[in-house]
Backbone as numpy.savetxt, mean C-alpha at the origin, in Angstrom:
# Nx Ny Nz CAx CAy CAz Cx Cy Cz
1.78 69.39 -21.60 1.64 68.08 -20.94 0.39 68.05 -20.08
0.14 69.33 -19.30 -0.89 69.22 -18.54 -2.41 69.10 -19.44
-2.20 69.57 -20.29 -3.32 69.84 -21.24 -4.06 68.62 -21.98
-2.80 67.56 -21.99 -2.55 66.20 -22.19 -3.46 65.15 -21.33
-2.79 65.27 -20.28 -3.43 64.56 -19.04 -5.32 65.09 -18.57
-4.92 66.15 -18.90 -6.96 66.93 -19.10 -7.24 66.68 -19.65
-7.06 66.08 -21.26 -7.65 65.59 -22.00 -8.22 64.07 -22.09
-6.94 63.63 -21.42 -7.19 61.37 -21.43 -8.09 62.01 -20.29
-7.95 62.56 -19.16 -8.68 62.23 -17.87 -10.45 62.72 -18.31
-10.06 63.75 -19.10 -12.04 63.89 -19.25 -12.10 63.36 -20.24
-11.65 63.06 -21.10 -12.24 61.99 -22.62 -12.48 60.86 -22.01
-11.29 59.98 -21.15 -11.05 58.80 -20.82 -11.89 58.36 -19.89
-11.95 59.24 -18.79 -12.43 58.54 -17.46 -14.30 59.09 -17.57
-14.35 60.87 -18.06 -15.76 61.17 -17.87 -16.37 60.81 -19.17
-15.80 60.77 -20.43 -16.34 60.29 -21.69 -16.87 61.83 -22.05
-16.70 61.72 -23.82 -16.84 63.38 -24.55 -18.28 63.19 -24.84
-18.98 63.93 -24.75 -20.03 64.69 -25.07 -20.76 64.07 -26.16
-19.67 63.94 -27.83 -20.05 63.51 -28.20 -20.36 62.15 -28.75
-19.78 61.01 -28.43 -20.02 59.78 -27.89 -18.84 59.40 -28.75
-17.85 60.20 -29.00 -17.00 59.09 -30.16 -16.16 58.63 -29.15
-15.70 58.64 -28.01 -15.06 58.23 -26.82 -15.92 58.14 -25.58
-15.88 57.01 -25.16 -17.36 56.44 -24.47 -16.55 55.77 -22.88
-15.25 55.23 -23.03 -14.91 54.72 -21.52 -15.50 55.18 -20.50
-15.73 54.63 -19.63 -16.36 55.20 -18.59 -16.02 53.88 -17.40
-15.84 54.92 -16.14 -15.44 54.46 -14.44 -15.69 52.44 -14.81
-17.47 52.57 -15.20 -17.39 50.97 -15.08 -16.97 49.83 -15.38
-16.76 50.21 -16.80 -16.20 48.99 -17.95 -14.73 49.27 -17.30
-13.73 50.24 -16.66 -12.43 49.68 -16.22 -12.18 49.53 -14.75
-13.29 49.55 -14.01 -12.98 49.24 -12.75 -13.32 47.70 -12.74
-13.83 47.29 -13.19 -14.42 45.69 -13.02 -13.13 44.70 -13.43
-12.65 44.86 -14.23 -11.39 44.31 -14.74 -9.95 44.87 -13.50
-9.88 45.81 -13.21 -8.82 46.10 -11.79 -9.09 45.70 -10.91
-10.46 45.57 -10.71 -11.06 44.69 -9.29 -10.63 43.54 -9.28
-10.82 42.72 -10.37 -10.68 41.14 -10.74 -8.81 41.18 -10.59
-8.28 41.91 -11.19 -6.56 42.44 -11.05 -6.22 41.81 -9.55
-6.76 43.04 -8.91 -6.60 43.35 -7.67 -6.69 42.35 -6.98
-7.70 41.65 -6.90 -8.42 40.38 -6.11 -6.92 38.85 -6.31
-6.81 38.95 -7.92 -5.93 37.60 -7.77 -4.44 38.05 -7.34
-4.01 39.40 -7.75 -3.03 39.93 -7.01 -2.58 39.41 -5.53
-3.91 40.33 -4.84 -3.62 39.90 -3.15 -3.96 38.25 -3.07
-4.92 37.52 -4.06 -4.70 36.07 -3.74 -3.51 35.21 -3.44
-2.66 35.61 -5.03 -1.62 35.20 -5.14 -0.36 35.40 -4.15
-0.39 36.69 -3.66 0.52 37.02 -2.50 -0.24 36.38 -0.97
-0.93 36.55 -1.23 -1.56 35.40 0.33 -0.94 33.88 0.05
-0.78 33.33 -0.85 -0.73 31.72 -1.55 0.97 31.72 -0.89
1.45 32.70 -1.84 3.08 33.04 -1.74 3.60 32.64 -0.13
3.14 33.36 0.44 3.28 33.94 1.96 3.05 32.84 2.72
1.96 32.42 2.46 1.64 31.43 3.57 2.43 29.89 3.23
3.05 29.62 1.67 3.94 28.63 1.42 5.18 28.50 1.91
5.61 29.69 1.67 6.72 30.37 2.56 7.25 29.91 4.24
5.92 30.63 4.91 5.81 29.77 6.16 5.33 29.03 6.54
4.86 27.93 5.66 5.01 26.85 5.90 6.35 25.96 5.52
7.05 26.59 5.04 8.36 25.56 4.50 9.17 25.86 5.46
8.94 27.02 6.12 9.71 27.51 7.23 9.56 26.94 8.29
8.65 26.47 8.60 7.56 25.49 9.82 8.07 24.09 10.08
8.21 23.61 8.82 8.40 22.43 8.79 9.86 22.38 9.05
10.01 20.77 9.76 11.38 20.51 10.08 12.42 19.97 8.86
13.22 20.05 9.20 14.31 19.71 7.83 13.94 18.33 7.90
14.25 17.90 6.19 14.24 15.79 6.03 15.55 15.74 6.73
15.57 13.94 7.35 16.79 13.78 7.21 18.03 13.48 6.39
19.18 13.79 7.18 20.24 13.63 6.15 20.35 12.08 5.22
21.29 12.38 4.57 21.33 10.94 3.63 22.05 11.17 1.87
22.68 10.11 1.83 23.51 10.91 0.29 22.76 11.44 -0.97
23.80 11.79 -1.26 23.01 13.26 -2.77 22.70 12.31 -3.73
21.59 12.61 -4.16 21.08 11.73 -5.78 21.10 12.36 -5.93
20.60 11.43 -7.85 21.02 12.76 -9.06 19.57 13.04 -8.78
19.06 14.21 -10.21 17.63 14.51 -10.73 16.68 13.62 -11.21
15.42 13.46 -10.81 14.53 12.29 -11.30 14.64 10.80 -10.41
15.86 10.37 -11.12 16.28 9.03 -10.48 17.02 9.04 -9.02
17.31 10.10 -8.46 17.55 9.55 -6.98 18.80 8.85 -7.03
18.65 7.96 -6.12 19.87 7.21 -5.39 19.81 5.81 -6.26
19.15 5.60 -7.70 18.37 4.07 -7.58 20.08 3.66 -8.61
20.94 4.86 -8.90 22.15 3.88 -9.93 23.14 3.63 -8.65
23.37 4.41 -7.67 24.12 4.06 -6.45 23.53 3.22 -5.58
22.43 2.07 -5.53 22.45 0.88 -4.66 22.83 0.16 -5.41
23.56 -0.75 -3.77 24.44 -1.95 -4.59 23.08 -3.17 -4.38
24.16 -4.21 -4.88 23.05 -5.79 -4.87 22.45 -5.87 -3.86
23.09 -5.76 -2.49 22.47 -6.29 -1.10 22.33 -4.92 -0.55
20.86 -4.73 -0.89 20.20 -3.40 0.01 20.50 -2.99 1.17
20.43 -4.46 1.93 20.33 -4.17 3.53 21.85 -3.49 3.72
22.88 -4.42 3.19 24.91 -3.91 3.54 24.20 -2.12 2.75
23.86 -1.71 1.48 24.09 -0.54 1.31 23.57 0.11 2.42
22.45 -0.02 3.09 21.26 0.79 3.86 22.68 0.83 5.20
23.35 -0.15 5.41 23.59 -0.19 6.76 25.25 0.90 6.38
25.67 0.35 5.09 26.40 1.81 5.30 26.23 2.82 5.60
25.43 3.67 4.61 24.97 4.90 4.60 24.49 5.22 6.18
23.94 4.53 6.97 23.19 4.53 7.87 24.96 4.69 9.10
25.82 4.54 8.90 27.17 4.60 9.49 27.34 5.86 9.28
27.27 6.31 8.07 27.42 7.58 7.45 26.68 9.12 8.10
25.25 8.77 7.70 24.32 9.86 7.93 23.50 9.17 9.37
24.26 8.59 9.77 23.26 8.56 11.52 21.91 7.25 11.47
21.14 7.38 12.56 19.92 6.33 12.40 18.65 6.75 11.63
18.80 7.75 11.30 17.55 8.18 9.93 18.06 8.96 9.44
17.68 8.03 8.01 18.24 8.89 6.56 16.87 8.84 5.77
17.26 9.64 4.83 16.21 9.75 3.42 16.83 9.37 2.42
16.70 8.47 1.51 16.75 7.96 0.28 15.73 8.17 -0.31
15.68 8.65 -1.79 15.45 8.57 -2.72 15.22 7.90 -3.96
14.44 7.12 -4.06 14.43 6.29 -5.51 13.27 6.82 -6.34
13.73 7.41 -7.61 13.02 7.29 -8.52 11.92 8.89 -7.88
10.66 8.96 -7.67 9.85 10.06 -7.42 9.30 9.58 -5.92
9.85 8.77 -5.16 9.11 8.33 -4.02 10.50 8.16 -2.73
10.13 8.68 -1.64 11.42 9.30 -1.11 11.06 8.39 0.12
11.85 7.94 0.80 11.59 6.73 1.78 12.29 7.41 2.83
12.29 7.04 4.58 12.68 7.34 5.39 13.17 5.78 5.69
14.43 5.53 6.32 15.19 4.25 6.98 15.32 4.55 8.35
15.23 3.87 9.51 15.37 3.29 10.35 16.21 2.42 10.74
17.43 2.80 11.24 18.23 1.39 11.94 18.40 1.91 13.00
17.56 2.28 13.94 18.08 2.34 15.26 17.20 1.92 16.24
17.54 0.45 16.80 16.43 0.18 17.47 15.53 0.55 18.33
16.04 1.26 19.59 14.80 2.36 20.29 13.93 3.37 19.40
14.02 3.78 18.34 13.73 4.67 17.50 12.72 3.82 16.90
13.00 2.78 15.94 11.94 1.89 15.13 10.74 1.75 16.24
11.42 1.28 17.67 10.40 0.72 18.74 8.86 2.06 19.03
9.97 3.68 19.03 9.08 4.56 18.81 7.96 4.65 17.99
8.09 4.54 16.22 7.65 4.63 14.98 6.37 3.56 15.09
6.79 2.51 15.61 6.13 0.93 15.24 5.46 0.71 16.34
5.38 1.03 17.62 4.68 1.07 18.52 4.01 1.98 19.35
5.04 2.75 20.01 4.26 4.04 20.65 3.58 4.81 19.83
3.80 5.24 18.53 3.43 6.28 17.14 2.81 5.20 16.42
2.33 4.55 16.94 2.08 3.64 15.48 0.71 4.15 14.28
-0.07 4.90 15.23 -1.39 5.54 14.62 -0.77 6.56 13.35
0.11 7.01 13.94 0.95 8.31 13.05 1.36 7.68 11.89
2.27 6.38 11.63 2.87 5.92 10.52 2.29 4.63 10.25
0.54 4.57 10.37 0.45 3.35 10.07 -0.21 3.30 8.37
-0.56 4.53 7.95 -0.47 5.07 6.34 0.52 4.70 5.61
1.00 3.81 4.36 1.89 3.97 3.86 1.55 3.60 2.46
2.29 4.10 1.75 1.90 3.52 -0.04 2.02 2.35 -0.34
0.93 1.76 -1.13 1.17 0.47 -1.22 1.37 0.12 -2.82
2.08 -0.93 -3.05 2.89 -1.79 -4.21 1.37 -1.78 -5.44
2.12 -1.91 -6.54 1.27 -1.59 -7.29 0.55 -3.36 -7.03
1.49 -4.19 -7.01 1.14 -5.53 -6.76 -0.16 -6.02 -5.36
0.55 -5.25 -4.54 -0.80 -5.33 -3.42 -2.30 -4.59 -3.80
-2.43 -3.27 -4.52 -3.57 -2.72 -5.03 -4.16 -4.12 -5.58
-3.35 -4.91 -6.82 -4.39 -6.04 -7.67 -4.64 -6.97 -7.05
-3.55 -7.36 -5.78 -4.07 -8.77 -4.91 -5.28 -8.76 -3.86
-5.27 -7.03 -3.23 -6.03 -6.70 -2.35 -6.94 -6.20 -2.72
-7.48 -6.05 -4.02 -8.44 -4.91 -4.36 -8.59 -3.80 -3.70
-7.10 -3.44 -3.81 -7.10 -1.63 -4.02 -6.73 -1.46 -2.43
-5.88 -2.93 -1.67 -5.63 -2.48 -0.65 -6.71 -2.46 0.51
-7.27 -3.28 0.51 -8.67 -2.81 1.34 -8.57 -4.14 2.04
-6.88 -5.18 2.57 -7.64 -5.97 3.29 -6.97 -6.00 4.73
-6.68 -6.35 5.40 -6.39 -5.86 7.37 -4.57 -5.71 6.90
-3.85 -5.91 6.16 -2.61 -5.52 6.01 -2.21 -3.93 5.61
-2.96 -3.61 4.17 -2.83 -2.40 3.51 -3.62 -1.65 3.43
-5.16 -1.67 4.39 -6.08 -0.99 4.56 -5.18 0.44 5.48
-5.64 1.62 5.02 -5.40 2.66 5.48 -6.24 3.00 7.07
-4.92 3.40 7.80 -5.48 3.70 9.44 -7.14 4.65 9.41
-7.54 4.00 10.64 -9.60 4.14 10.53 -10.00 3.30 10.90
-11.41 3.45 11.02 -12.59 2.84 11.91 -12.65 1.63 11.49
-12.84 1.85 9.09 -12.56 0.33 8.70 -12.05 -0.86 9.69
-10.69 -0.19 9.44 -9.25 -1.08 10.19 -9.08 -1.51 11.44
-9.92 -0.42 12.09 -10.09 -1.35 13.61 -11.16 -2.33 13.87
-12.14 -2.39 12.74 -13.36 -3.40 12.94 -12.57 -4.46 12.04
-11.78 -4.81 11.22 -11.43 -5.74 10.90 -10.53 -6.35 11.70
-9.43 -5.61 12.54 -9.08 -6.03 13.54 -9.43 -6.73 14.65
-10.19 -6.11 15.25 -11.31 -6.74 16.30 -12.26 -7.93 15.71
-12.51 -8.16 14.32 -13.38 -8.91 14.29 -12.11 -10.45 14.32
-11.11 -10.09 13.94 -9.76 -11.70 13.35 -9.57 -11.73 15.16
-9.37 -10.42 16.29 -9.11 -11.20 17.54 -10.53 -11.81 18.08
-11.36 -11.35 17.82 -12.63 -11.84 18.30 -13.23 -13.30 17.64
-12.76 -13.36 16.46 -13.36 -15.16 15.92 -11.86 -15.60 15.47
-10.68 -15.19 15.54 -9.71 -16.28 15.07 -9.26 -16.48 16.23
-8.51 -15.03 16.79 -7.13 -15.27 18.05 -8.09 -15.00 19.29
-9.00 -14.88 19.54 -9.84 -15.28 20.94 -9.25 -16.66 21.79
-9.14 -16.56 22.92 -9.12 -17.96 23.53 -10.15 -19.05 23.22
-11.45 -18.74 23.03 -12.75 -19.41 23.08 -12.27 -19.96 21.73
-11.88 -19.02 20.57 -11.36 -19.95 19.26 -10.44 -20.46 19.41
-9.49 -20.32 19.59 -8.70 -21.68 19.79 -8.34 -22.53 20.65
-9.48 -22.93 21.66 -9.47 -23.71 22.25 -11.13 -24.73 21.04
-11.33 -23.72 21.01 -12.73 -24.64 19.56 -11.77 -25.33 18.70
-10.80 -24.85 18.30 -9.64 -25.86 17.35 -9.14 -26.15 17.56
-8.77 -26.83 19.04 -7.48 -27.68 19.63 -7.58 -29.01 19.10
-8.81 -29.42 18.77 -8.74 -30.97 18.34 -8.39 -30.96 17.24
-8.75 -29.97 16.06 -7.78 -29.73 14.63 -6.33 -29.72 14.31
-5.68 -29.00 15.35 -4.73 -28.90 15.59 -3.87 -30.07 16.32
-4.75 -30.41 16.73 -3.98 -32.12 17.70 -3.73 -33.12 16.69
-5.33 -33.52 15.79 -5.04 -33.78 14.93 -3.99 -34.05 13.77
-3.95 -32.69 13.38 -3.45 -32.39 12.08 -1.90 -32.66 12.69
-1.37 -32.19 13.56 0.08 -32.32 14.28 0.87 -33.91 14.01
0.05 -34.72 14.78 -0.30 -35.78 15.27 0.11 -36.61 13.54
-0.75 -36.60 12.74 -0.89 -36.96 11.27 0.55 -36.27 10.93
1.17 -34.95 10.93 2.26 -34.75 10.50 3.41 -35.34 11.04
3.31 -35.94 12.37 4.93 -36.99 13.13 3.95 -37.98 12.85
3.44 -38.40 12.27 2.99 -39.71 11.55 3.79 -39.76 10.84
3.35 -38.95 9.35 3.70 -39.26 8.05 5.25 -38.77 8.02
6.32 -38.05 9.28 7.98 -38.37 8.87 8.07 -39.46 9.89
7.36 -39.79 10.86 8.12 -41.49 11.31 8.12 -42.43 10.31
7.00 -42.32 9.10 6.85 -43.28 8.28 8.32 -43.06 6.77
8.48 -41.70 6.61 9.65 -41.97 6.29 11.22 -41.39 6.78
11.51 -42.46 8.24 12.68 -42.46 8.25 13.47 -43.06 7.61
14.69 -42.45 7.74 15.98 -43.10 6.44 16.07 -42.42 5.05
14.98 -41.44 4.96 14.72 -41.10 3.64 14.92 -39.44 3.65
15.15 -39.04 2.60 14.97 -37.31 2.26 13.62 -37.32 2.93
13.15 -35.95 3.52 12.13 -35.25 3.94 12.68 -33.59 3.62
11.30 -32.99 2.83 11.70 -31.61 3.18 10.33 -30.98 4.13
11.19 -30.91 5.12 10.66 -30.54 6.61 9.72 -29.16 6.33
9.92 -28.28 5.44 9.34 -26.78 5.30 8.00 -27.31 4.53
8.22 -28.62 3.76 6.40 -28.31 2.98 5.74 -29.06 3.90
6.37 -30.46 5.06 5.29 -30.91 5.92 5.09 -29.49 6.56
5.42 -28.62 7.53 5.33 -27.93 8.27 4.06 -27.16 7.82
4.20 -26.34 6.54 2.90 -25.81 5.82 1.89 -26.50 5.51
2.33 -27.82 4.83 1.20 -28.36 4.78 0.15 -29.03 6.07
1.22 -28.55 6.78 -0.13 -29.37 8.14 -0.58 -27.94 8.82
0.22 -27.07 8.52 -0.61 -25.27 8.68 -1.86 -25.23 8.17
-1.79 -25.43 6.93 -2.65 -25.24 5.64 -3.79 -26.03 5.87
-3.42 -27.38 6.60 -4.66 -28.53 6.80 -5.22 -27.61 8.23
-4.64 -27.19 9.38 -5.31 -26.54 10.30 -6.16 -25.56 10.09
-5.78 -24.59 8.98 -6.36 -23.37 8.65 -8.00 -23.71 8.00
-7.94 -24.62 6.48 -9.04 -25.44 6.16 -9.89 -26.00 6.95
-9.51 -26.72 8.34 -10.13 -27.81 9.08 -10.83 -25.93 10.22
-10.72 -25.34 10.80 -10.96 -24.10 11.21 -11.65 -23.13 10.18
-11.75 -23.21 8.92 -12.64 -22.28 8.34 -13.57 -23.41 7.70
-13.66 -24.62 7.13 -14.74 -25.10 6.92 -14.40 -26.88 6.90
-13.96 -27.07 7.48 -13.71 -28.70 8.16 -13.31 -29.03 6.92
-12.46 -30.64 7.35 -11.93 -31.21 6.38 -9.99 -31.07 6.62
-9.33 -31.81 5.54 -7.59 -31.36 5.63 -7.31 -31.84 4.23
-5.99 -32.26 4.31 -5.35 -32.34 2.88 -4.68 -33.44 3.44
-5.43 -34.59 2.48 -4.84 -35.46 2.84 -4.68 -36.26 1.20
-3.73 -37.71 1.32 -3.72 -38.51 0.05 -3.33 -37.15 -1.13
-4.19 -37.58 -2.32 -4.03 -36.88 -3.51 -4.57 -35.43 -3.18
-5.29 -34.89 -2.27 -5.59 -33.80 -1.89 -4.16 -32.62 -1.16
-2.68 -33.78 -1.03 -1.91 -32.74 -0.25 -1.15 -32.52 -1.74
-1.23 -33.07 -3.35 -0.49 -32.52 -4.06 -0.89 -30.86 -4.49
-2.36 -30.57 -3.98 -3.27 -29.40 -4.08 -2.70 -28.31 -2.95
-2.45 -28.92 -2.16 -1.53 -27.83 -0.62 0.08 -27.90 -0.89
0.42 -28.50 -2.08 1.80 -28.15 -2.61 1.63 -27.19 -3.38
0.45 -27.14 -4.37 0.16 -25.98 -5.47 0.20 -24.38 -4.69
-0.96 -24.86 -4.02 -1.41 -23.44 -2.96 -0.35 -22.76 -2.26
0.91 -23.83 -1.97 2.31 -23.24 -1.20 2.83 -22.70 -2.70
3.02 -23.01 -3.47 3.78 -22.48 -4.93 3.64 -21.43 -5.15
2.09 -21.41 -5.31 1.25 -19.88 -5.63 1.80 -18.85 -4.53
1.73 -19.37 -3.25 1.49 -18.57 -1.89 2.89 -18.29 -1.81
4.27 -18.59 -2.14 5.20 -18.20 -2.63 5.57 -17.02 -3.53
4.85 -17.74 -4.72 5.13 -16.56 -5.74 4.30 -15.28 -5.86
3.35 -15.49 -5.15 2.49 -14.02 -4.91 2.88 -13.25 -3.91
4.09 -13.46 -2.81 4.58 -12.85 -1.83 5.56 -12.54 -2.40
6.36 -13.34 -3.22 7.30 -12.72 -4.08 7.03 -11.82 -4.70
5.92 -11.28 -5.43 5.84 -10.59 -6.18 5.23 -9.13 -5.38
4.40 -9.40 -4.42 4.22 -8.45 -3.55 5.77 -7.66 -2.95
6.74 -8.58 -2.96 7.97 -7.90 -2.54 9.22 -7.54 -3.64
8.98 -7.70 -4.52 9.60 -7.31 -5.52 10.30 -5.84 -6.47
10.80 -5.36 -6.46 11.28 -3.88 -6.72 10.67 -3.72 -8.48
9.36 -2.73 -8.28 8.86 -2.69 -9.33 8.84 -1.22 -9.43
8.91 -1.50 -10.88 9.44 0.09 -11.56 8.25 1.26 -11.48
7.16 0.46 -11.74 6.19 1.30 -11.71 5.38 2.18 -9.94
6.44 1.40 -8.77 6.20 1.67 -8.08 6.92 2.97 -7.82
8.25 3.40 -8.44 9.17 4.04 -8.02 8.50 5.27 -9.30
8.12 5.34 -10.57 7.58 6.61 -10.97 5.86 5.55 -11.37
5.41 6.07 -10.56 3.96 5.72 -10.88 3.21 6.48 -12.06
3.91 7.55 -13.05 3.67 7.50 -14.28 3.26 6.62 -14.97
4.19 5.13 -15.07 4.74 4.36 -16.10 3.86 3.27 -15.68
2.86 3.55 -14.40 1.54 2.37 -13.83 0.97 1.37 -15.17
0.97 2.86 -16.34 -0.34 2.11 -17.00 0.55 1.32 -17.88
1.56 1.30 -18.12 1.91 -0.21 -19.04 2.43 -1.39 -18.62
2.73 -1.34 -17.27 3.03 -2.89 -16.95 3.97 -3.27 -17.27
5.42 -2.38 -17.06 6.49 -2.94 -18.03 7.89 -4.35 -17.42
6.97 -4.39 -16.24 7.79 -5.94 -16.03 6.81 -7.09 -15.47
5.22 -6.62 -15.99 4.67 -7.40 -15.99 3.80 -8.16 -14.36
4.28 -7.45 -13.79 3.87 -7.88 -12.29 2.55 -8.03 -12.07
1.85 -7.15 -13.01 0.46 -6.84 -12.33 -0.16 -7.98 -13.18
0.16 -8.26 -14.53 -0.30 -9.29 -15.33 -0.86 -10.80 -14.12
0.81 -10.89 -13.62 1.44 -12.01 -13.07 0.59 -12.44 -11.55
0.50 -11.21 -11.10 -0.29 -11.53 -9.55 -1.73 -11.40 -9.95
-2.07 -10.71 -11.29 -3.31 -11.27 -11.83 -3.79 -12.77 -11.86
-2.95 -12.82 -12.00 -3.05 -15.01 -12.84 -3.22 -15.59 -11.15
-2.57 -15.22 -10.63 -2.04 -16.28 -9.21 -3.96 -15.77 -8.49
-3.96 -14.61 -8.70 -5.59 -14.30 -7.60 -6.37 -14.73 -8.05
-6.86 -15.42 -9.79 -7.85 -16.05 -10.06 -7.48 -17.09 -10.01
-6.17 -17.82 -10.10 -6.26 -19.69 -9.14 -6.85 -19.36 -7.87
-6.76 -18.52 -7.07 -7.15 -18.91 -5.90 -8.49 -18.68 -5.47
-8.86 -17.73 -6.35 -10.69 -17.43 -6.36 -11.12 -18.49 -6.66
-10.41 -19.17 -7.86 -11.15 -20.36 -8.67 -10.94 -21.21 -7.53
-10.19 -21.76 -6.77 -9.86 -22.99 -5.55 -11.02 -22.45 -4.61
-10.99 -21.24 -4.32 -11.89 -20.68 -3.29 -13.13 -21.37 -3.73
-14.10 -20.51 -4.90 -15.17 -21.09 -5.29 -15.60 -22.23 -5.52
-14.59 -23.42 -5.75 -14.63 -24.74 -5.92 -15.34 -25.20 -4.43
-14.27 -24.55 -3.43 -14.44 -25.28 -1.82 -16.09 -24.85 -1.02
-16.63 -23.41 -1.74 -17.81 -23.14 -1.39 -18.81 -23.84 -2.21
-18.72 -24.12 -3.75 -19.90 -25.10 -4.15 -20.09 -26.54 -3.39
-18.61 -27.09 -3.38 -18.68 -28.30 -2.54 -19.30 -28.12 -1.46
-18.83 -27.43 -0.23 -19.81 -27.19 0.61 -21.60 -26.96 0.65
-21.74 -25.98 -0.29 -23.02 -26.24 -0.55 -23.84 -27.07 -0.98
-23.22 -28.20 -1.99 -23.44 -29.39 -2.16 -23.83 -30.20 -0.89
-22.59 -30.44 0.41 -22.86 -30.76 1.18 -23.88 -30.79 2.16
-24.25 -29.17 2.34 -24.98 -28.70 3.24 -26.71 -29.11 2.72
-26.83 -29.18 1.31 -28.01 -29.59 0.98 -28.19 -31.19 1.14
-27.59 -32.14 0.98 -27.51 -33.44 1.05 -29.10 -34.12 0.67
-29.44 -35.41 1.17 -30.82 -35.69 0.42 -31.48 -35.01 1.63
-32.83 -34.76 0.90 -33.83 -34.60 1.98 -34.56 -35.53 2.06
-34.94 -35.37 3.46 -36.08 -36.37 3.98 -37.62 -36.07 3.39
-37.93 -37.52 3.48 -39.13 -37.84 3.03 -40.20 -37.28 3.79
-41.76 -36.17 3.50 -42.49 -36.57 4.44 -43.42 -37.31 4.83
């Protein structure tokens, strides 16, 4: 045996004399090195996952789903009654599960007040609907823009030219206006059906217009601020809607209930209304010129 091991060790490691066995130290240390190296990588990777899972605090409690799908065959019709059971059950924060996207609930009011105000920098990140990506382009507008510098200059710029005092005291006469014209037009029909929710918008809608580029909705112009409420309906609807592709974002790329099609259609009426109201204007703004 020993005679054995003298033989691999000087054939093997010093190489014979006469070259028909050639291994040598270099050609097998370079390959154990490389061994060696992802070895201790891999046990560094191990280790440090380890304690980190150890680090971290437990989720909260909340009932057992199955595999894949979660909790999504155990909610009933009315979310809120299921949420508020479970929430009887497992305390004021639970974790639910739907589908590959795991949600934290809130029903406890000092607690939300924590999350939503004092913390608000901490949880003001959140995933957004596949429906808001196509309405917002990708999320980028002062609702679903991700916490940052962005987000605070868009902020500051809506209190600085919308909710400033100096602005709305610049639109008090719009607003007097437009008010004024709306207990007009229900004194004019008393005795009759009124539905109180489309005057209300529609004299919103005339304030908002008359404040970004003058003008209101008036005559055949308010059957156009009935459209815009329709749209402005069904695109919030659809922004709030339980979509499949939100719950395994695999299944993004086919569109299988159509949402993204749908809030497609509604954002080019309103580009198209948009662009209409800026040519007109520009029309305006050029008017005739003077002679010299």
């Amino acid at each position: 045996m020993s005679n054995f091991y003298n033989k691999v060790i000087g054939e093997g490691w010093l190489g014979r004399q006469d070259g028909v066995v050639a291994f040598t130290i270099t050609k097998v240390a370079a390959p154990l090195t490389v061994a060696t190296l992802v070895i201790i990588f891999f046990s560094w990777l191990v280790k440090k996952l380890i304690i980190k899972t150890k680090s971290l605090p437990p989720p909260p409690p909340g009932p057992i789903g199955l595999p894949i799908l979660g909790h999504l065959l155990f909610i009933k019709p009315d979310f809120l009654q299921y949420v508020t059971e479970q929430s009887k059950i497992h305390g004021p924060i639970i974790k639910l599960q739907l589908g590959r996207k795991v949600y934290i609930i809130i029903s406890s009011p000092s607690i939300a007040k924590q999350i939503l105000k004092d913390h608000d920098a901490i949880f003001a990140n959140r995933d957004i609907p596949v429906a808001a990506i196509k309405g917002t382009f990708g999320g980028l507008d002062i609702v679903w823009r991700s916490n940052g510098p962005e987000l605070q200059k868009l902020r500051k710029l809506v209190v600085r030219e919308i909710m400033s005092n100096k602005g709305l005291d610049a639109c008090y006469e719009f607003r007097r206006r437009e008010i004024r014209q709306m207990v007009k037009n229900i004194h004019g029909k008393l005795g009759s059906p009124i539905n109180l929710s489309e005057q209300i918008f529609l004299t919103t809608l005339s304030v908002t217009i008359s404040m970004l580029w003058g003008g209101s909705l008036n005559g055949e112009e308010a059957k156009l601020g009935l459209e815009i409420k329709d749209r402005l309906e069904e695109f919030m609807k659809l922004m709030g809607e339980p979509n499949i592709s939100d719950i395994f974002p695999m299944l993004r790329p086919f569109n299988l209930q159509g949402i993204e099609s749908k809030t497609k259609k509604h954002l080019s009426w309103f580009y198209g209304f948009l662009e209409s109201v800026i040519k007109q204007r520009m029309k305006l703004g050029e008017g005739p010129k003077m002679a010299d």
